[in-house]
Coordinates of N, CA and C in Angstrom, one line a residue:
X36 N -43.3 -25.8 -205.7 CA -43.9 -24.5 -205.9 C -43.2 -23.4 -205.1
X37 N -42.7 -22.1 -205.8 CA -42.2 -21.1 -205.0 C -43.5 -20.4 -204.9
X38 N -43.2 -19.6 -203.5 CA -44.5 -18.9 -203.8 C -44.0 -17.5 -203.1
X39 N -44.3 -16.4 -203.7 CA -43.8 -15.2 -203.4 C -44.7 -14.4 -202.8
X40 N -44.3 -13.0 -201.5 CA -45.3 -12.3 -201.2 C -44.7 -10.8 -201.8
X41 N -45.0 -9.8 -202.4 CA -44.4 -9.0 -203.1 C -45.1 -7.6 -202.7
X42 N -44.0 -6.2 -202.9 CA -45.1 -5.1 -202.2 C -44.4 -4.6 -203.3
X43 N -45.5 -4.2 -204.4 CA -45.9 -3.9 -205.8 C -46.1 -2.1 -206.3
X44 N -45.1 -1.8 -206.9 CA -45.5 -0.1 -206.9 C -45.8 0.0 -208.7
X45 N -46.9 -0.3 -209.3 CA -46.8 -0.3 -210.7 C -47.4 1.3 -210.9
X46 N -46.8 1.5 -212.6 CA -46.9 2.9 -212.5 C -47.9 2.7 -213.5
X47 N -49.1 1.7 -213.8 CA -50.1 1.7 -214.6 C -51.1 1.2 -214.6
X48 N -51.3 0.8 -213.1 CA -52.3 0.3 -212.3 C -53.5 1.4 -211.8
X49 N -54.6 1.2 -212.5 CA -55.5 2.3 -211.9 C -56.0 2.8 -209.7
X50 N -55.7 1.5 -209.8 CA -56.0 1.4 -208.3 C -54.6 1.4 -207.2
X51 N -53.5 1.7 -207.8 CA -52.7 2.0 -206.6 C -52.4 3.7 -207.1
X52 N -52.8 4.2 -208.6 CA -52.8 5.5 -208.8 C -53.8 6.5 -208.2
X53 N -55.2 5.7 -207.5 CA -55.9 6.2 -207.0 C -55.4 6.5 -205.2
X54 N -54.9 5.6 -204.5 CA -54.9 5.3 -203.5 C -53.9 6.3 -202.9
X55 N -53.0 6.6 -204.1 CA -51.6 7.9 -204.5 C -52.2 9.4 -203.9
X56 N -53.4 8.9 -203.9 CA -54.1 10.6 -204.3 C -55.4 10.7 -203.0
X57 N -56.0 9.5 -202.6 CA -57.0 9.4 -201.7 C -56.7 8.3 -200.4
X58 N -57.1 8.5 -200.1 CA -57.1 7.8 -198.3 C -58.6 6.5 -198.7
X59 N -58.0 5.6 -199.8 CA -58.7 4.5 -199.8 C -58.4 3.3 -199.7
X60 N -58.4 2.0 -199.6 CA -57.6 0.6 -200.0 C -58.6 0.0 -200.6
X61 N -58.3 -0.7 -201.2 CA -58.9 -1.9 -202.1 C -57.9 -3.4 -201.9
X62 N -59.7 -4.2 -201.7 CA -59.2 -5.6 -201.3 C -59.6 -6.8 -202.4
X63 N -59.1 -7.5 -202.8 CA -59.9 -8.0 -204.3 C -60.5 -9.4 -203.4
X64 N -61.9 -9.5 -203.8 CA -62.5 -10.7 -203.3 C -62.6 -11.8 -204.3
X65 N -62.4 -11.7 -205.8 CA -62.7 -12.5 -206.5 C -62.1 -11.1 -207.9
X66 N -61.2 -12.5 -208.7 CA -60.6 -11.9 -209.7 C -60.6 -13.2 -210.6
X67 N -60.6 -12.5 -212.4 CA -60.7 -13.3 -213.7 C -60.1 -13.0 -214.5
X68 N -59.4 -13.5 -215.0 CA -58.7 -12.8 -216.6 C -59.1 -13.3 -217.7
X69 N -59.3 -12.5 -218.6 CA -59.6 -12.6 -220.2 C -58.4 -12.7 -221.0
X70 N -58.2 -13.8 -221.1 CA -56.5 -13.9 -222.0 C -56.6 -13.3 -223.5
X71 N -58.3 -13.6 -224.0 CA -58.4 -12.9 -225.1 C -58.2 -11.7 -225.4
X72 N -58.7 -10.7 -224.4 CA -59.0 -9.3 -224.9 C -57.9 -9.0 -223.8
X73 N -57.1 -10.0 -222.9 CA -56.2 -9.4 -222.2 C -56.3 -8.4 -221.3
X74 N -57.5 -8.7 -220.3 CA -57.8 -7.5 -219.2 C -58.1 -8.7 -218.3
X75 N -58.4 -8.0 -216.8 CA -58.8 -8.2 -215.7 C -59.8 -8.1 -215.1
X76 N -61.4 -8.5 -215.1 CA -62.2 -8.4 -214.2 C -62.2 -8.8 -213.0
X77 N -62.3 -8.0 -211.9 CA -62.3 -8.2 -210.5 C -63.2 -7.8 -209.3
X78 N -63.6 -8.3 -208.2 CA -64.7 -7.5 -207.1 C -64.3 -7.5 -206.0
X79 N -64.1 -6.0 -205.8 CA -63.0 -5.4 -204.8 C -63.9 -5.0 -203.7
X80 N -63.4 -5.0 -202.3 CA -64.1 -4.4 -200.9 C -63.0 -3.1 -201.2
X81 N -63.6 -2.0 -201.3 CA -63.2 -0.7 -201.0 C -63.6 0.0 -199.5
X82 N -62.5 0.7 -199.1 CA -62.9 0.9 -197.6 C -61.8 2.6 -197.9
X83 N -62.9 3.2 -197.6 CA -62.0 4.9 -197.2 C -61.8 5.7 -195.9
X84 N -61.0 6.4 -195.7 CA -60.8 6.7 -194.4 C -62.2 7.1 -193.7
X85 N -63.1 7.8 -194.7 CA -64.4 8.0 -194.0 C -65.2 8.7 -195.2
X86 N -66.5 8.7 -195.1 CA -67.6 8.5 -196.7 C -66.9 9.8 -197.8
X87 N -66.3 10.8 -197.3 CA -66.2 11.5 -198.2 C -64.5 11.0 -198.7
X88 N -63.6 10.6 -198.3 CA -62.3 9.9 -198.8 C -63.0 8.8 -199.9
X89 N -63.9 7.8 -199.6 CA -64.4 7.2 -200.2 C -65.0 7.4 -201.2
X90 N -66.1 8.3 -201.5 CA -66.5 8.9 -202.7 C -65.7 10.0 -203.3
X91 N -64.6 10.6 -202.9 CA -63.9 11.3 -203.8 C -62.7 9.9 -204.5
X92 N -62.5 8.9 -203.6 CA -61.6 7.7 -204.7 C -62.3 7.3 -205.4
X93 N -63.6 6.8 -205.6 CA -64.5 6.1 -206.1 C -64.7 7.3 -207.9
X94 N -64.3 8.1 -207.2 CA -64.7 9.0 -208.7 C -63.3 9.2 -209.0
X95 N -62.2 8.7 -208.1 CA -61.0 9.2 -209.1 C -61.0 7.8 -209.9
X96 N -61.2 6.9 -209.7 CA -60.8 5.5 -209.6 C -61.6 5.0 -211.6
X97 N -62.9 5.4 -211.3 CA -63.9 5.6 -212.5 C -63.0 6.1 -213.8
X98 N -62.2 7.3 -213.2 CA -61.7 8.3 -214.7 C -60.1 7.8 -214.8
X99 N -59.4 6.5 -214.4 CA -58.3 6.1 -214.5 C -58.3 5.9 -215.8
X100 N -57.1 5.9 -216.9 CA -57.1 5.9 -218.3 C -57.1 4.3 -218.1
X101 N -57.0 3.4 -217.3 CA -56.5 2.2 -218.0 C -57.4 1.1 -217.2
X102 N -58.9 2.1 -216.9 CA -60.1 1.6 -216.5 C -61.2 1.3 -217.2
X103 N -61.6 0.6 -217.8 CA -62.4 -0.1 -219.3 C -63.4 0.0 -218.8
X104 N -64.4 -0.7 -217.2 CA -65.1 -1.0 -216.8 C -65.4 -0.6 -215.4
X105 N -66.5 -0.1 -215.0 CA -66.6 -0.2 -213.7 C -68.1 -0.3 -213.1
X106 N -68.6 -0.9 -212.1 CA -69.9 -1.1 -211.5 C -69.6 -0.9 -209.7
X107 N -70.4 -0.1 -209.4 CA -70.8 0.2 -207.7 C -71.8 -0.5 -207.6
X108 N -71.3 -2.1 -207.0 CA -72.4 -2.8 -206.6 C -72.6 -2.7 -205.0
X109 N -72.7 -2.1 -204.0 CA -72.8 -1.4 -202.8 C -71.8 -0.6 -202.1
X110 N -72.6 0.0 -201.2 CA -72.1 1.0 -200.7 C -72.9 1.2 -199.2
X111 N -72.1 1.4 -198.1 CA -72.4 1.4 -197.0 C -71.8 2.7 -195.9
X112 N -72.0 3.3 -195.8 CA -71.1 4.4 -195.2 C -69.8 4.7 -196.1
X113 N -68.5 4.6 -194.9 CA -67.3 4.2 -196.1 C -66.8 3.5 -196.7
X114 N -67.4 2.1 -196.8 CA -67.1 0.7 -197.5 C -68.2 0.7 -198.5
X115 N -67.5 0.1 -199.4 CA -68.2 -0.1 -200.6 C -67.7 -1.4 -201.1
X116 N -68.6 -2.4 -202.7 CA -68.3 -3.6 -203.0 C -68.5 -2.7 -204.8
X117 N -67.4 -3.3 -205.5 CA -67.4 -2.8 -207.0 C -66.8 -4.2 -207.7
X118 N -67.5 -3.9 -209.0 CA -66.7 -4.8 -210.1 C -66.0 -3.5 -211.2
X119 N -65.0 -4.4 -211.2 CA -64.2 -3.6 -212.6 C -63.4 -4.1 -213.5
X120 N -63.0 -3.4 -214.4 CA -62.4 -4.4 -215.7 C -60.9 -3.4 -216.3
X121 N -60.0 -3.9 -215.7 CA -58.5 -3.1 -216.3 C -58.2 -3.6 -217.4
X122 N -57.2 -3.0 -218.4 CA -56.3 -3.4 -218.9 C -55.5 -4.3 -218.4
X123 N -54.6 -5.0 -218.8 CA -53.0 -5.9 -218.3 C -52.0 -5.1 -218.6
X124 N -51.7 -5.1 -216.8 CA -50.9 -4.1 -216.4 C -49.1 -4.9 -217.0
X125 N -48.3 -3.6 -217.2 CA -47.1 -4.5 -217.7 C -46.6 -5.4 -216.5
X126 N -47.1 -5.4 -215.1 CA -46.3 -6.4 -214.4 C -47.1 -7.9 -214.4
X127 N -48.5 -7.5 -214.6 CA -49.0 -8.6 -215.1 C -48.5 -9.1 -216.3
X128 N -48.5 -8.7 -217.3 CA -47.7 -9.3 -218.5 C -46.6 -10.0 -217.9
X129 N -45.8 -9.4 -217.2 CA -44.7 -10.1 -217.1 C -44.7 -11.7 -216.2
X130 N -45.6 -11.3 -215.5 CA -45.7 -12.4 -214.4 C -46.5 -14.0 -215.2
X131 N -47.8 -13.4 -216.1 CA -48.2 -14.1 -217.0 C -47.2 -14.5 -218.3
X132 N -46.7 -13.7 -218.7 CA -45.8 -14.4 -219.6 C -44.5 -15.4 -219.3
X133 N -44.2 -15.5 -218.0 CA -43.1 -16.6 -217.4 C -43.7 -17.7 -217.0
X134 N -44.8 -17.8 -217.1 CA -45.8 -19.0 -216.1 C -46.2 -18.8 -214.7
X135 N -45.8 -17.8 -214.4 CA -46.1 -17.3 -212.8 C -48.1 -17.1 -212.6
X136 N -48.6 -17.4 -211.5 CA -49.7 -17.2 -211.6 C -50.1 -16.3 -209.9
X137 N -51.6 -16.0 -209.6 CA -51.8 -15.4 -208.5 C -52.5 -16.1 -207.7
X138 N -51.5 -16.2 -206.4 CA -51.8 -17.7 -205.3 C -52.7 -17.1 -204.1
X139 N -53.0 -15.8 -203.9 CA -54.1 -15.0 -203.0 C -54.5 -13.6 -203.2
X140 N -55.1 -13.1 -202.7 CA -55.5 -12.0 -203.1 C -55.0 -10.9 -202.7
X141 N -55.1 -9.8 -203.4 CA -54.1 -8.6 -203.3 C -54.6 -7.9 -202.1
X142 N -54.0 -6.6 -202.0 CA -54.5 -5.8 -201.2 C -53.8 -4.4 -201.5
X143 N -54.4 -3.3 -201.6 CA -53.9 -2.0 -202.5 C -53.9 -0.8 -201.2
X144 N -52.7 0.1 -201.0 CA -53.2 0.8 -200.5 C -51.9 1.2 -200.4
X145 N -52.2 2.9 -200.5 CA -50.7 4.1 -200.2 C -50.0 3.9 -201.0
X146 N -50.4 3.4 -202.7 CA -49.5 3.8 -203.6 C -49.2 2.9 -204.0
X147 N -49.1 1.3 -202.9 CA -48.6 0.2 -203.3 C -49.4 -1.1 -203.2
X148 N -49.4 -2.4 -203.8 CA -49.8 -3.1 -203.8 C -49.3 -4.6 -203.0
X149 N -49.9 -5.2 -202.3 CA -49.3 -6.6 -201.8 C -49.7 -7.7 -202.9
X150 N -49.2 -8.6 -202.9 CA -49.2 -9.7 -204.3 C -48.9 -10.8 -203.7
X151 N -49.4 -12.1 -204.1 CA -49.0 -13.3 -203.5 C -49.0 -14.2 -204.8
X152 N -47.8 -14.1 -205.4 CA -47.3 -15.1 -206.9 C -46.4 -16.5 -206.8
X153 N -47.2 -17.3 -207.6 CA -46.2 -18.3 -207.5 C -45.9 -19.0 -209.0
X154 N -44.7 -19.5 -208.4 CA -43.9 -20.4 -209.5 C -44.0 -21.8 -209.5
X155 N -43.5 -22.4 -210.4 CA -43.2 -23.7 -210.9 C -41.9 -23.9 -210.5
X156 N -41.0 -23.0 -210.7 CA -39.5 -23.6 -210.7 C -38.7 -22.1 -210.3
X157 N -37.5 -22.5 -210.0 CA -37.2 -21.0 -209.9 C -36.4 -20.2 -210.9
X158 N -36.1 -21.0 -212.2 CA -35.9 -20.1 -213.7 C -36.9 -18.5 -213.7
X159 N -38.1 -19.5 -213.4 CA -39.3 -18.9 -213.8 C -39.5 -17.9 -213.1
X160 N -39.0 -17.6 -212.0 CA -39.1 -16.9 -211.1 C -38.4 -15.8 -211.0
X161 N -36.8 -16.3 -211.2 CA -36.0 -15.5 -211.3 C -35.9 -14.1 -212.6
X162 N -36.5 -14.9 -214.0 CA -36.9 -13.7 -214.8 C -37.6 -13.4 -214.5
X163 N -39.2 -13.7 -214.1 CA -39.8 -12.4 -214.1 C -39.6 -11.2 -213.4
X164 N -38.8 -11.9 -212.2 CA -38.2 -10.4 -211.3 C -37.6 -9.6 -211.6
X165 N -36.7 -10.0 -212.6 CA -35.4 -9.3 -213.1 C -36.4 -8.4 -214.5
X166 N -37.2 -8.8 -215.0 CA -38.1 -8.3 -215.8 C -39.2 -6.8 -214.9
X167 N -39.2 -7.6 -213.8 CA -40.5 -6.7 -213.5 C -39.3 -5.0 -212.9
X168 N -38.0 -6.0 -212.6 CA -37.1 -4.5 -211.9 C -37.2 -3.6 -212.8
X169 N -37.0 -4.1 -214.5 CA -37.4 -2.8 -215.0 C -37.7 -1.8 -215.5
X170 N -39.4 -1.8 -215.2 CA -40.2 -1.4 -215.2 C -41.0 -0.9 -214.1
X171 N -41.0 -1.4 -212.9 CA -41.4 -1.4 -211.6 C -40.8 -1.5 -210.7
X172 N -41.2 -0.6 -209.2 CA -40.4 -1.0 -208.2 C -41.4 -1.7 -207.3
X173 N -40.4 -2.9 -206.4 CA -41.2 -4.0 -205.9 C -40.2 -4.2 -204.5
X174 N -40.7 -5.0 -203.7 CA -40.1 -5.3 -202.7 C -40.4 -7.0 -202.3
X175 N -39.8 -8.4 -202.7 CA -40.2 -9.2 -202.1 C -40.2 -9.2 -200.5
X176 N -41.5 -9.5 -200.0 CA -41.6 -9.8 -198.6 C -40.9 -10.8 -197.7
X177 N -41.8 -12.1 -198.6 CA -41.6 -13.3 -198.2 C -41.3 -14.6 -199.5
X178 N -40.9 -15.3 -199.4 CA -40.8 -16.7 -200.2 C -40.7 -17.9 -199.2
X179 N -41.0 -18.1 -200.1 CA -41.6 -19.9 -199.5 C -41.2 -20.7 -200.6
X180 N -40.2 -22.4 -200.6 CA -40.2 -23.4 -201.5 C -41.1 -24.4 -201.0
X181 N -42.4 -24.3 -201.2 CA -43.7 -25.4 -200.4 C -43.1 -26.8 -201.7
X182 N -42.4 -27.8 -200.7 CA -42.7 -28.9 -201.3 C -43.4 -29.9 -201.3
X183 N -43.9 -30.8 -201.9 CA -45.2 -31.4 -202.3 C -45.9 -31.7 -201.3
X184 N -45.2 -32.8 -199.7 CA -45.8 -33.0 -198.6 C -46.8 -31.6 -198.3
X185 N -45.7 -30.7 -198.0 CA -46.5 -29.2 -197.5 C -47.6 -28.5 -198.3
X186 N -47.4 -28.8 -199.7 CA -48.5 -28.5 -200.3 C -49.7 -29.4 -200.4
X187 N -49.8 -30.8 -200.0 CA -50.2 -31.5 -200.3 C -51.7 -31.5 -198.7
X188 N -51.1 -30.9 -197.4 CA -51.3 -30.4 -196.0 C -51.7 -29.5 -196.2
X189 N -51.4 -28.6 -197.2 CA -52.2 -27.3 -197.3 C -53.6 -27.2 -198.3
X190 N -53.5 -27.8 -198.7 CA -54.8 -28.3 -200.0 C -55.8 -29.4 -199.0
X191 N -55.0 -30.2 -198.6 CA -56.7 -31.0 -197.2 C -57.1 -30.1 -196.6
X192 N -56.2 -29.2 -195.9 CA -56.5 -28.7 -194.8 C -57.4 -27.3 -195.2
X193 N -57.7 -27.0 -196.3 CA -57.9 -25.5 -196.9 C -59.4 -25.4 -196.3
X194 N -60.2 -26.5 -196.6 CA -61.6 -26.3 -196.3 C -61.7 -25.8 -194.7
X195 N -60.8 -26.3 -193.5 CA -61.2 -26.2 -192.3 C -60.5 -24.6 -192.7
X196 N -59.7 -23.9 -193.0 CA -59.4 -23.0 -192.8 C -60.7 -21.8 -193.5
X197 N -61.3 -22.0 -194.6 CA -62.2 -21.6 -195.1 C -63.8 -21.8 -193.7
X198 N -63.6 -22.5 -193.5 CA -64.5 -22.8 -192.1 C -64.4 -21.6 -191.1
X199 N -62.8 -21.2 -190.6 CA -62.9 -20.6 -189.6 C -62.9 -19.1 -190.3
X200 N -62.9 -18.8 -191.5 CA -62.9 -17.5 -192.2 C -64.4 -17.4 -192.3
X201 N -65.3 -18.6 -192.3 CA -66.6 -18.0 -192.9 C -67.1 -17.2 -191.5
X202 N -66.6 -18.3 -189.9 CA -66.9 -18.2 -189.2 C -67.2 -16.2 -188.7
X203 N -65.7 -15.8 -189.4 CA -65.4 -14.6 -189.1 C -67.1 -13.6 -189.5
X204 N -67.1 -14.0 -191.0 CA -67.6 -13.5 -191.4 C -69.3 -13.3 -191.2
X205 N -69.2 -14.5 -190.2 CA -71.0 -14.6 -189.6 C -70.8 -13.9 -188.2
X206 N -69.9 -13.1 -187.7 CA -70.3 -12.0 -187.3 C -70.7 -11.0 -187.6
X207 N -71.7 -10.1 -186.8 CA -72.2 -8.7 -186.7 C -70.9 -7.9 -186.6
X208 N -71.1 -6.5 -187.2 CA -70.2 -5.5 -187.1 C -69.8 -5.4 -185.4
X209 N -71.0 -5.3 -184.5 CA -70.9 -5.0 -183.1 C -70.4 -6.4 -182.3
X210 N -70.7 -7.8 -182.5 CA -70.0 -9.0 -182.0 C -68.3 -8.7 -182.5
X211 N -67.9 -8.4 -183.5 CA -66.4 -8.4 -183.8 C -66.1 -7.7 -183.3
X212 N -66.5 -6.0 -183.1 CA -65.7 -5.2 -182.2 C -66.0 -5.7 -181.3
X213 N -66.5 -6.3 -180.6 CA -66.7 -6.3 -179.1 C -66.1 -7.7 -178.7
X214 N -65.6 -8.4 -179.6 CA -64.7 -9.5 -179.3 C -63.4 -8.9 -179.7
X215 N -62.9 -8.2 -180.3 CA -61.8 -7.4 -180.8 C -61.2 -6.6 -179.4
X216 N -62.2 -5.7 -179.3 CA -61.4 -4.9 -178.0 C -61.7 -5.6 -176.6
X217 N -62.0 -7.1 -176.4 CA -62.3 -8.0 -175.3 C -60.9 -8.5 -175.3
X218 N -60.5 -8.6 -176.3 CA -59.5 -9.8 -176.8 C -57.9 -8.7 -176.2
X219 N -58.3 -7.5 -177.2 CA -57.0 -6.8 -176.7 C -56.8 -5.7 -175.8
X220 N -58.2 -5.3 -174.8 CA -58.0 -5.5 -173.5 C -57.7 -6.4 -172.3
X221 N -57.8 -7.7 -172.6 CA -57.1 -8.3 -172.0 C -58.4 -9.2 -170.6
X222 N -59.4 -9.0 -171.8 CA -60.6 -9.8 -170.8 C -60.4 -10.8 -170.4
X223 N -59.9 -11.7 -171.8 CA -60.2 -13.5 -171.7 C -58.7 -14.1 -170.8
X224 N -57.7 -13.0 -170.2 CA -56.5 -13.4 -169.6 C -56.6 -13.5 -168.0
X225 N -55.8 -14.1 -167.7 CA -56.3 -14.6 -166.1 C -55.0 -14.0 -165.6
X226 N -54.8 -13.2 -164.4 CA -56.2 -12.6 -163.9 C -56.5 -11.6 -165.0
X227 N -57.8 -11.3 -165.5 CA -58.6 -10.3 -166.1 C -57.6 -8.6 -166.3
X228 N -57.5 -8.6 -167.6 CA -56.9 -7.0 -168.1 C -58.2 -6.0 -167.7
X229 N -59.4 -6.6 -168.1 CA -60.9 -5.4 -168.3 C -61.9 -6.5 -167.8
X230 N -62.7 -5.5 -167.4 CA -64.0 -6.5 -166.8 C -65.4 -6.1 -167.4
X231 N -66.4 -6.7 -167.7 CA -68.0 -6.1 -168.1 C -67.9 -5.3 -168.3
X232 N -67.8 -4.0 -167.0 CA -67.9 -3.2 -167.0 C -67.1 -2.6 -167.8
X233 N -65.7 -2.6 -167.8 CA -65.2 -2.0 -168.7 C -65.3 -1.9 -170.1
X234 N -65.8 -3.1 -170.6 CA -66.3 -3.2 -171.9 C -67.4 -2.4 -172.1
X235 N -68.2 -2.2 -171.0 CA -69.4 -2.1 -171.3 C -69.5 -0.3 -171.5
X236 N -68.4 0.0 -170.7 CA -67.9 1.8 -171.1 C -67.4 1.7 -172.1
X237 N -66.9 1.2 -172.5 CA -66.5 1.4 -174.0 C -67.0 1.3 -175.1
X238 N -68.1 0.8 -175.0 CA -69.2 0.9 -176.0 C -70.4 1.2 -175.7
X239 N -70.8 2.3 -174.3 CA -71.2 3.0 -174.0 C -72.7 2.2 -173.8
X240 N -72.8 0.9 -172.8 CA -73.7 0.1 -173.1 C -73.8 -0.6 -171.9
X241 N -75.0 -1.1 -171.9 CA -75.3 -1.7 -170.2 C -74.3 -3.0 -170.2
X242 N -74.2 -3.3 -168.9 CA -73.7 -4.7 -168.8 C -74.1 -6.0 -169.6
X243 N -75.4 -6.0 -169.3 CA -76.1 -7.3 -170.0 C -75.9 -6.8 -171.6
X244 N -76.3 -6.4 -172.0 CA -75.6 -5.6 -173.8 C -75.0 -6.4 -173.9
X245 N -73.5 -6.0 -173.3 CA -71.9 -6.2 -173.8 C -71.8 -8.1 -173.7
X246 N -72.6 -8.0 -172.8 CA -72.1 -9.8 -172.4 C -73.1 -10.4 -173.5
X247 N -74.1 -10.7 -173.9 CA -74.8 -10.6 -174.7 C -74.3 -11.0 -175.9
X248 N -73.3 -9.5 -176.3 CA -72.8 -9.3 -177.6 C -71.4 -10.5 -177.4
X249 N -71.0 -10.5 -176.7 CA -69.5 -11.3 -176.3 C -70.2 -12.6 -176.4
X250 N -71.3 -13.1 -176.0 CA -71.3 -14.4 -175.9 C -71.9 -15.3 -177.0
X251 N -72.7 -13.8 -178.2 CA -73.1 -14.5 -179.1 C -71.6 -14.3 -180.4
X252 N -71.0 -14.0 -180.0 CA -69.9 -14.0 -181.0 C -69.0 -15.2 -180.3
X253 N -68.9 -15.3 -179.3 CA -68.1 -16.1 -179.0 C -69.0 -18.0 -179.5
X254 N -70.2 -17.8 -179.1 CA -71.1 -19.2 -179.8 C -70.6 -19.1 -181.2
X255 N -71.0 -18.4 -182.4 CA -70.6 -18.2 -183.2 C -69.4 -18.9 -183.6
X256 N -68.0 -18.0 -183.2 CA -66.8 -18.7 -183.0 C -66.3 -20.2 -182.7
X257 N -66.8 -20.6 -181.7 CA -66.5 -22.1 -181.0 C -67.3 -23.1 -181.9
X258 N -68.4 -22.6 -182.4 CA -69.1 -23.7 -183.4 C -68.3 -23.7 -184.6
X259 N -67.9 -22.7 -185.5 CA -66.9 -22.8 -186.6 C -65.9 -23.5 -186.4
X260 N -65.2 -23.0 -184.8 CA -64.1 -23.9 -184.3 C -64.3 -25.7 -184.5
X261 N -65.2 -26.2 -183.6 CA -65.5 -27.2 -183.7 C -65.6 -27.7 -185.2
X262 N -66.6 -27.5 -186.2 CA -66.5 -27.7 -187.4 C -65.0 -28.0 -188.3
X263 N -64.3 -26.9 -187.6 CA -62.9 -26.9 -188.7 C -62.4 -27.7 -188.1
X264 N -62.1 -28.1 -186.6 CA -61.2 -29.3 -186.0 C -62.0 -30.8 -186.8
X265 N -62.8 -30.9 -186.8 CA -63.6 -31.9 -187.7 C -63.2 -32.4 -189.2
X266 N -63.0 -31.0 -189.9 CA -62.6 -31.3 -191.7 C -60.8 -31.2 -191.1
X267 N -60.2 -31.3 -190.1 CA -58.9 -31.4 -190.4 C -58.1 -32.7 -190.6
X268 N -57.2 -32.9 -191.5 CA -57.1 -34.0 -191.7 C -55.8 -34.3 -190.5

């Protein structure tokens, strides 16, 4: 399997035409394709520089010509969760028409797109690129020739990695930041970068607060950890 990381500038993509114009990004959590009717349904985390960037993308994003479908399934300050339904963009044609398929999920922002495609062989690979130049400007990032051992290590091991992703995700807004700026002030280093206190000015919060917040993110953390060292093979 080749597997490519690609920075994607299509000129018929509704959501990097949006992003051209507003201070938003879009992250796809879950994507489908309709080979029949040849479109895209996807459910994207949208995030804007702040609520008004966000609802001015959200209404450009709606009146894209090559936007079929759209639903605002939440909205929270400036993050929002949407489903929507594109056309097949010509770089997707292309990538679908060689056998190439999509190995993770995108990420859109400032006009351009990140992509993670992979191949069977490298024929297959080699046209579509030469196809997508084109029509498109692209940038491979990265490549990878994962051969079967390595893929074989990465397929056991996916569940523990999904472990320590969910873990992420059973934090509070306030446990992450407060393990985030712990982490890169330089708490958890010996001798100590920042102490309590200084966390605790920085989120404008008593001592016991911050420690509190630090230790129920860090429980959190170490139990997922444990878990994932468990499913690893």
């Amino acid at each position: 399997m080749i597997d490519i990381t690609m920075d994607m500038e299509q000129y018929d993509c509704p959501f990097i035409d949006t992003t051209d114009d507003h201070e938003v990004g879009f992250s796809a959590i879950q994507w489908d394709f309709d080979r029949v009717n040849r479109q895209l349904e996807t459910r994207l985390m949208v995030e804007g520089a702040d609520r008004a960037a966000l609802t001015a993308g959200l209404g450009t994003l709606r009146e894209q010509d090559n936007m079929r479908d759209y639903d605002l399934l939440t909205r929270r300050d400036n993050v929002a969760h949407i489903r929507t339904v594109i056309g097949e963009t010509d770089a997707m044609a292309a990538i679908r028409g060689n056998g190439g398929y999509i190995t993770g999920p995108f990420h859109i922002e400032d006009g351009s797109e990140i992509w993670h495609v992979g191949f069977d062989d490298i024929e297959c690979e080699d046209t579509t690129l030469a196809e997508l130049d084109r029509d498109n400007e692209f940038e491979v990032l990265e490549r990878n020739n994962t051969e079967l051992p390595d893929l074989q290590g990465f397929v056991q091991n996916a569940g523990a990695a999904m472990t320590l992703i969910e873990g992420c995700r059973d934090l509070s807004d306030v446990e992450r930041e407060t393990l985030e700026t712990a982490v890169n002030d330089g708490y958890f280093e010996s001798p100590r970068g920042a102490t309590l206190g200084h966390l605790a000015d920085e989120f404008d919060v008593s001592k016991p607060a911050v420690s509190k917040n630090l230790r129920r993110g860090q429980q959190k953390m170490i139990q997922r950890v444990v878990e994932a060292l468990e499913e690893l093979e």
